[in-house]
Tab-separated table of C-alpha atoms in Angstrom:
chain	number	residue	atom	x	y	z
U	1449	MET	CA	13.875	34.523	0.246
U	1450	ALA	CA	16.496	32.275	-1.297
U	1451	GLY	CA	19.019	30.770	1.116
U	1452	ARG	CA	22.745	30.504	0.483
U	1453	ALA	CA	23.300	27.741	-2.058
U	1454	GLN	CA	26.902	26.971	-1.151
U	1455	GLY	CA	29.289	27.161	1.731
U	1456	PRO	CA	29.166	25.864	5.281
U	1457	THR	CA	26.139	26.093	7.518
U	1458	THR	CA	26.068	29.261	9.612
U	1459	ILE	CA	26.098	28.970	13.382
U	1460	LEU	CA	25.056	32.161	15.145
U	1461	LEU	CA	26.278	32.626	18.720
U	1462	VAL	CA	23.924	34.517	21.039
U	1463	PRO	CA	25.435	35.803	24.325
U	1464	GLY	CA	24.167	35.742	27.863
U	1465	LEU	CA	23.339	38.673	30.121
U	1466	ASP	CA	26.571	40.428	29.184
U	1467	GLY	CA	25.181	40.952	25.680
U	1468	THR	CA	28.627	41.612	24.204
U	1469	ALA	CA	29.364	38.251	22.494
U	1470	LEU	CA	32.982	38.845	23.549
U	1471	PHE	CA	33.102	35.679	25.642
U	1472	PHE	CA	32.844	33.446	22.562
U	1473	TYR	CA	36.460	34.238	21.644
U	1474	ARG	CA	37.738	30.752	22.408
U	1475	GLN	CA	34.939	28.862	20.649
U	1476	ILE	CA	34.811	30.887	17.419
U	1477	PRO	CA	38.000	29.447	15.834
U	1478	LEU	CA	37.083	25.949	17.031
U	1479	LEU	CA	33.612	26.052	15.504
U	1480	ALA	CA	35.018	27.652	12.329
U	1481	ARG	CA	36.637	24.320	11.474
U	1482	ARG	CA	33.150	23.150	10.486
U	1483	PHE	CA	30.788	26.129	10.316
U	1484	ARG	CA	30.564	29.726	9.206
U	1485	VAL	CA	30.530	31.439	12.616
U	1486	GLU	CA	28.732	34.707	13.381
U	1487	THR	CA	27.901	36.456	16.637
U	1488	PHE	CA	24.853	38.500	17.599
U	1489	PRO	CA	25.692	41.164	20.220
U	1490	LEU	CA	22.525	42.251	21.992
U	1491	PRO	CA	21.375	45.875	21.794
U	1492	ASN	CA	21.969	48.019	24.875
U	1493	ASP	CA	18.385	49.183	24.854
U	1494	SER	CA	16.720	49.998	28.151
U	1495	GLY	CA	13.315	49.504	26.519
U	1496	CYS	CA	13.830	46.191	24.754
U	1497	THR	CA	11.620	43.144	25.306
U	1498	MET	CA	12.065	39.495	24.459
U	1499	ASP	CA	9.776	40.056	21.463
U	1500	SER	CA	11.849	43.005	20.227
U	1501	LEU	CA	15.050	40.953	20.590
U	1502	VAL	CA	13.469	38.182	18.532
U	1503	ALA	CA	12.563	40.799	15.907
U	1504	ASN	CA	16.140	42.130	15.910
U	1505	LEU	CA	17.449	38.614	15.404
U	1506	LEU	CA	15.052	38.019	12.517
U	1507	ALA	CA	16.185	41.296	10.920
U	1508	TRP	CA	19.805	40.125	11.177
U	1509	CYS	CA	18.916	36.861	9.391
U	1510	ASN	CA	17.172	38.817	6.656
U	1511	GLN	CA	20.131	41.176	6.226
U	1512	GLN	CA	22.465	38.203	5.887
U	1513	GLY	CA	20.161	36.503	3.380
U	1514	LEU	CA	19.897	33.398	5.527
U	1515	ASP	CA	16.896	31.121	5.479
U	1516	ARG	CA	18.358	28.393	7.686
U	1517	LEU	CA	21.022	28.473	10.361
U	1518	LEU	CA	22.032	26.980	13.687
U	1519	LEU	CA	21.333	29.174	16.695
U	1520	CYS	CA	23.557	28.705	19.736
U	1521	GLY	CA	22.549	30.578	22.867
U	1522	GLU	CA	24.268	30.678	26.251
U	1523	SER	CA	22.219	31.370	29.409
U	1524	PHE	CA	20.060	34.435	28.561
U	1525	GLY	CA	21.009	33.800	24.944
U	1526	GLY	CA	19.484	30.348	25.302
U	1527	ALA	CA	16.225	31.925	26.430
U	1528	LEU	CA	16.313	34.211	23.395
U	1529	SER	CA	17.157	31.299	21.085
U	1530	LEU	CA	14.233	29.256	22.403
U	1531	SER	CA	11.934	32.258	21.959
U	1532	PHE	CA	13.160	32.684	18.381
U	1533	ALA	CA	12.639	28.985	17.680
U	1534	LEU	CA	9.027	29.285	18.829
U	1535	ALA	CA	8.409	32.349	16.664
U	1536	HIS	CA	10.375	31.408	13.521
U	1537	PRO	CA	11.085	27.655	13.388
U	1538	GLU	CA	11.346	27.728	9.592
U	1539	ARG	CA	14.536	29.812	9.814
U	1540	LEU	CA	16.491	27.217	11.789
U	1541	HIS	CA	18.350	23.968	11.187
U	1542	GLY	CA	18.450	23.577	14.947
U	1543	ILE	CA	19.272	25.202	18.261
U	1544	ILE	CA	22.075	24.640	20.772
U	1545	ILE	CA	21.200	25.742	24.292
U	1546	VAL	CA	24.056	26.081	26.804
U	1547	ASN	CA	23.424	26.400	30.567
U	1548	SER	CA	20.003	27.918	30.106
U	1549	PHE	CA	16.466	27.592	31.429
U	1550	PRO	CA	12.772	27.884	30.539
U	1551	VAL	CA	12.105	30.026	33.622
U	1552	ILE	CA	13.988	31.619	36.507
U	1553	ARG	CA	12.819	29.824	39.644
U	1554	GLU	CA	13.886	32.455	42.168
U	1555	ARG	CA	11.440	35.076	40.952
U	1556	LEU	CA	11.817	37.447	43.886
U	1557	LYS	CA	15.611	37.567	43.588
U	1558	ILE	CA	15.610	38.128	39.834
U	1559	ARG	CA	13.078	40.947	40.176
U	1560	LEU	CA	15.007	42.614	42.995
U	1561	ALA	CA	18.354	42.385	41.193
U	1562	PRO	CA	17.720	45.249	38.705
U	1563	ILE	CA	16.639	47.525	41.549
U	1564	LEU	CA	19.787	46.786	43.524
U	1565	LEU	CA	22.032	47.180	40.480
U	1566	ARG	CA	20.631	50.634	39.796
U	1567	LEU	CA	21.769	51.622	43.306
U	1568	LEU	CA	25.239	50.145	42.847
U	1569	PRO	CA	28.004	52.145	41.138
U	1570	TRP	CA	28.633	50.274	37.881
U	1571	GLY	CA	32.362	50.240	38.472
U	1572	ALA	CA	31.784	48.123	41.575
U	1573	MET	CA	30.681	45.225	39.365
U	1574	ARG	CA	34.349	44.333	38.897
U	1575	LEU	CA	34.573	43.529	42.599
U	1576	VAL	CA	31.238	41.717	42.540
U	1577	ARG	CA	32.477	39.428	39.768
U	1578	ARG	CA	35.640	38.634	41.704
U	1579	PHE	CA	33.694	37.702	44.843
U	1580	THR	CA	31.158	35.615	42.879
U	1581	ALA	CA	33.715	33.879	40.636
U	1582	ALA	CA	33.104	30.505	42.316
U	1583	ARG	CA	29.446	30.656	41.296
U	1584	LEU	CA	30.139	31.876	37.771
U	1585	HIS	CA	33.069	29.786	36.579
U	1586	SER	CA	34.163	26.174	36.259
U	1587	PRO	CA	36.146	24.889	39.261
U	1588	HIS	CA	39.181	24.269	37.047
U	1589	ALA	CA	39.091	27.582	35.168
U	1590	SER	CA	42.668	28.765	34.745
U	1591	ARG	CA	44.030	32.114	35.884
U	1592	GLU	CA	44.410	33.051	32.226
U	1593	ASP	CA	40.729	32.201	31.587
U	1594	LEU	CA	39.621	34.354	34.505
U	1595	ARG	CA	41.943	37.230	33.647
U	1596	GLU	CA	40.625	37.318	30.071
U	1597	PHE	CA	37.048	37.172	31.346
U	1598	ARG	CA	37.568	40.160	33.643
U	1599	GLN	CA	39.218	42.145	30.880
U	1600	ARG	CA	36.395	41.540	28.424
U	1601	ALA	CA	33.715	42.098	31.070
U	1602	ARG	CA	34.675	45.784	31.134
U	1603	ALA	CA	32.733	46.182	27.878
U	1604	ILE	CA	29.420	45.210	29.509
U	1605	GLU	CA	27.053	48.181	29.484
U	1606	ARG	CA	24.813	48.966	32.420
U	1607	GLU	CA	21.409	49.686	30.850
U	1608	GLY	CA	21.332	46.667	28.556
U	1609	TYR	CA	22.468	44.324	31.319
U	1610	ILE	CA	19.847	45.556	33.771
U	1611	ARG	CA	17.089	45.458	31.170
U	1612	ARG	CA	17.886	41.821	30.334
U	1613	LEU	CA	17.590	40.972	34.020
U	1614	GLU	CA	14.176	42.653	34.046
U	1615	ILE	CA	13.092	40.565	31.058
U	1616	LEU	CA	14.059	37.363	32.878
U	1617	GLY	CA	11.884	38.392	35.813
U	1618	TRP	CA	8.835	37.616	33.683
U	1619	TYR	CA	10.223	35.001	31.300
U	1620	ASP	CA	8.506	31.584	31.412
U	1621	ILE	CA	8.091	29.293	28.388
U	1622	ARG	CA	7.543	26.001	30.232
U	1623	SER	CA	4.044	25.602	28.822
U	1624	ARG	CA	5.332	26.186	25.259
U	1625	LEU	CA	8.290	23.810	25.172
U	1626	ARG	CA	6.354	21.082	23.351
U	1627	ARG	CA	5.853	23.558	20.492
U	1628	VAL	CA	9.589	23.969	19.816
U	1629	GLU	CA	9.959	22.479	16.337
U	1630	PRO	CA	13.683	22.676	15.427
U	1631	PRO	CA	15.996	19.939	16.696
U	1632	ALA	CA	17.581	21.014	19.966
U	1633	LEU	CA	20.861	20.161	21.669
U	1634	PHE	CA	20.861	20.989	25.376
U	1635	LEU	CA	24.283	21.307	27.037
U	1636	ALA	CA	24.461	21.678	30.809
U	1637	GLY	CA	27.424	22.022	33.154
U	1638	ASP	CA	27.171	19.771	36.190
U	1639	GLN	CA	29.205	22.282	38.228
U	1640	ASP	CA	26.936	25.232	37.439
U	1641	ARG	CA	26.372	27.022	40.774
U	1642	LEU	CA	24.498	29.967	39.323
U	1643	VAL	CA	21.656	28.139	37.570
U	1644	PRO	CA	20.475	24.520	38.077
U	1645	SER	CA	21.455	23.897	34.462
U	1646	VAL	CA	21.321	20.100	34.511
U	1647	ALA	CA	17.837	19.990	36.055
U	1648	GLU	CA	16.572	22.668	33.664
U	1649	ALA	CA	18.134	20.963	30.633
U	1650	ARG	CA	16.534	17.657	31.605
U	1651	LEU	CA	13.155	19.337	31.917
U	1652	MET	CA	13.503	21.062	28.543
U	1653	ALA	CA	14.798	17.928	26.811
U	1654	SER	CA	11.872	15.915	28.189
U	1655	ARG	CA	9.362	18.310	26.616
U	1656	VAL	CA	10.972	19.516	23.390
U	1657	PRO	CA	10.020	16.944	20.697
U	1658	ASN	CA	13.409	16.494	18.991
U	1659	ALA	CA	15.899	17.026	21.800
U	1660	THR	CA	19.338	15.741	22.737
U	1661	LEU	CA	20.883	16.264	26.174
U	1662	ARG	CA	24.607	16.243	26.946
U	1663	ILE	CA	26.098	16.928	30.366
U	1664	LEU	CA	29.288	19.001	30.478
U	1665	GLU	CA	31.075	17.196	33.278
U	1666	GLY	CA	33.222	19.425	35.456
U	1667	TYR	CA	32.053	22.711	33.938
U	1668	GLY	CA	30.349	25.695	35.520
U	1669	HIS	CA	28.002	28.369	34.204
U	1670	ILE	CA	30.458	30.463	32.196
U	1671	CYS	CA	32.182	27.503	30.563
U	1672	LEU	CA	32.732	28.591	26.956
U	1673	ILE	CA	35.846	30.552	27.968
U	1674	ASP	CA	37.472	27.465	29.481
U	1675	HIS	CA	40.743	26.413	27.860
U	1676	ASP	CA	39.748	22.731	27.599
U	1677	LEU	CA	36.174	22.976	26.270
U	1678	ASP	CA	35.691	22.516	22.538
U	1679	LEU	CA	32.053	23.132	21.638
U	1680	LEU	CA	32.552	21.448	18.289
U	1681	ASP	CA	33.071	18.112	20.100
U	1682	TYR	CA	29.388	18.272	21.030
U	1683	VAL	CA	27.839	20.219	18.177
U	1684	GLY	CA	29.638	18.367	15.358
U	1685	PRO	CA	28.356	14.815	16.067
U	1686	TRP	CA	24.873	16.128	16.839
U	1687	PHE	CA	24.755	18.062	13.561
U	1688	ASP	CA	26.069	15.027	11.661
U	1689	GLY	CA	23.071	13.123	12.978
U	1690	LEU	CA	20.698	15.833	11.749
U	1691	GLU	CA	22.260	15.761	8.302
U	1692	GLY	CA	21.949	11.982	8.224
U	1693	LEU	CA	18.231	12.217	8.926
U	1694	GLN	CA	17.779	14.765	6.146
U	1695	SER	CA	19.775	12.853	3.507
């Protein structure tokens, strides 16, 4: 398949457990100063697997006529991006992994979570997010950031969300990290209270052959909605370095 001959490099944003891609709203115009920006909302499929999500992502690339692109995944989206990089490295310029992991350490909790969520009225998730905001968000997240997050979170659908949690209950690519071929930029918030993002990013960066690690100082797990975070400040210089190596 012939790639696009002209125009900016495409960066494809892959969402976390929410699956909506609605939380990239702040970063899309910032990244668009340099890249063609696309998003990949995840299917709300109660029967999906990580392999089927990788296949869906490949189908999207084929539909767009893209041979090479940058894949940027947040949290669960980082897990999917790493899985895609292992399966189809030839389709990528590189990957950007934000607050993600090669495995969920608390296996019992992640496997119990879908069971508990099926017992919980879905409307109650609004209250759950309010009570867990300190674990989800950056300490300095503004009221406007949080208000916008809660508004957009209403679009999260139950079955897809629960199924993605089930997938993470069995996800573990630690033994395959050395086989990740595309250049990788790992970004980790040092105030992430949901996932040990810094420790996981250091582990991944130590094993992935062509890896760069940057710590997002002062940021929590859901950091891409924050008013003062510009993803291009990190992705731009890293991508410039990749282009320099290829020239």
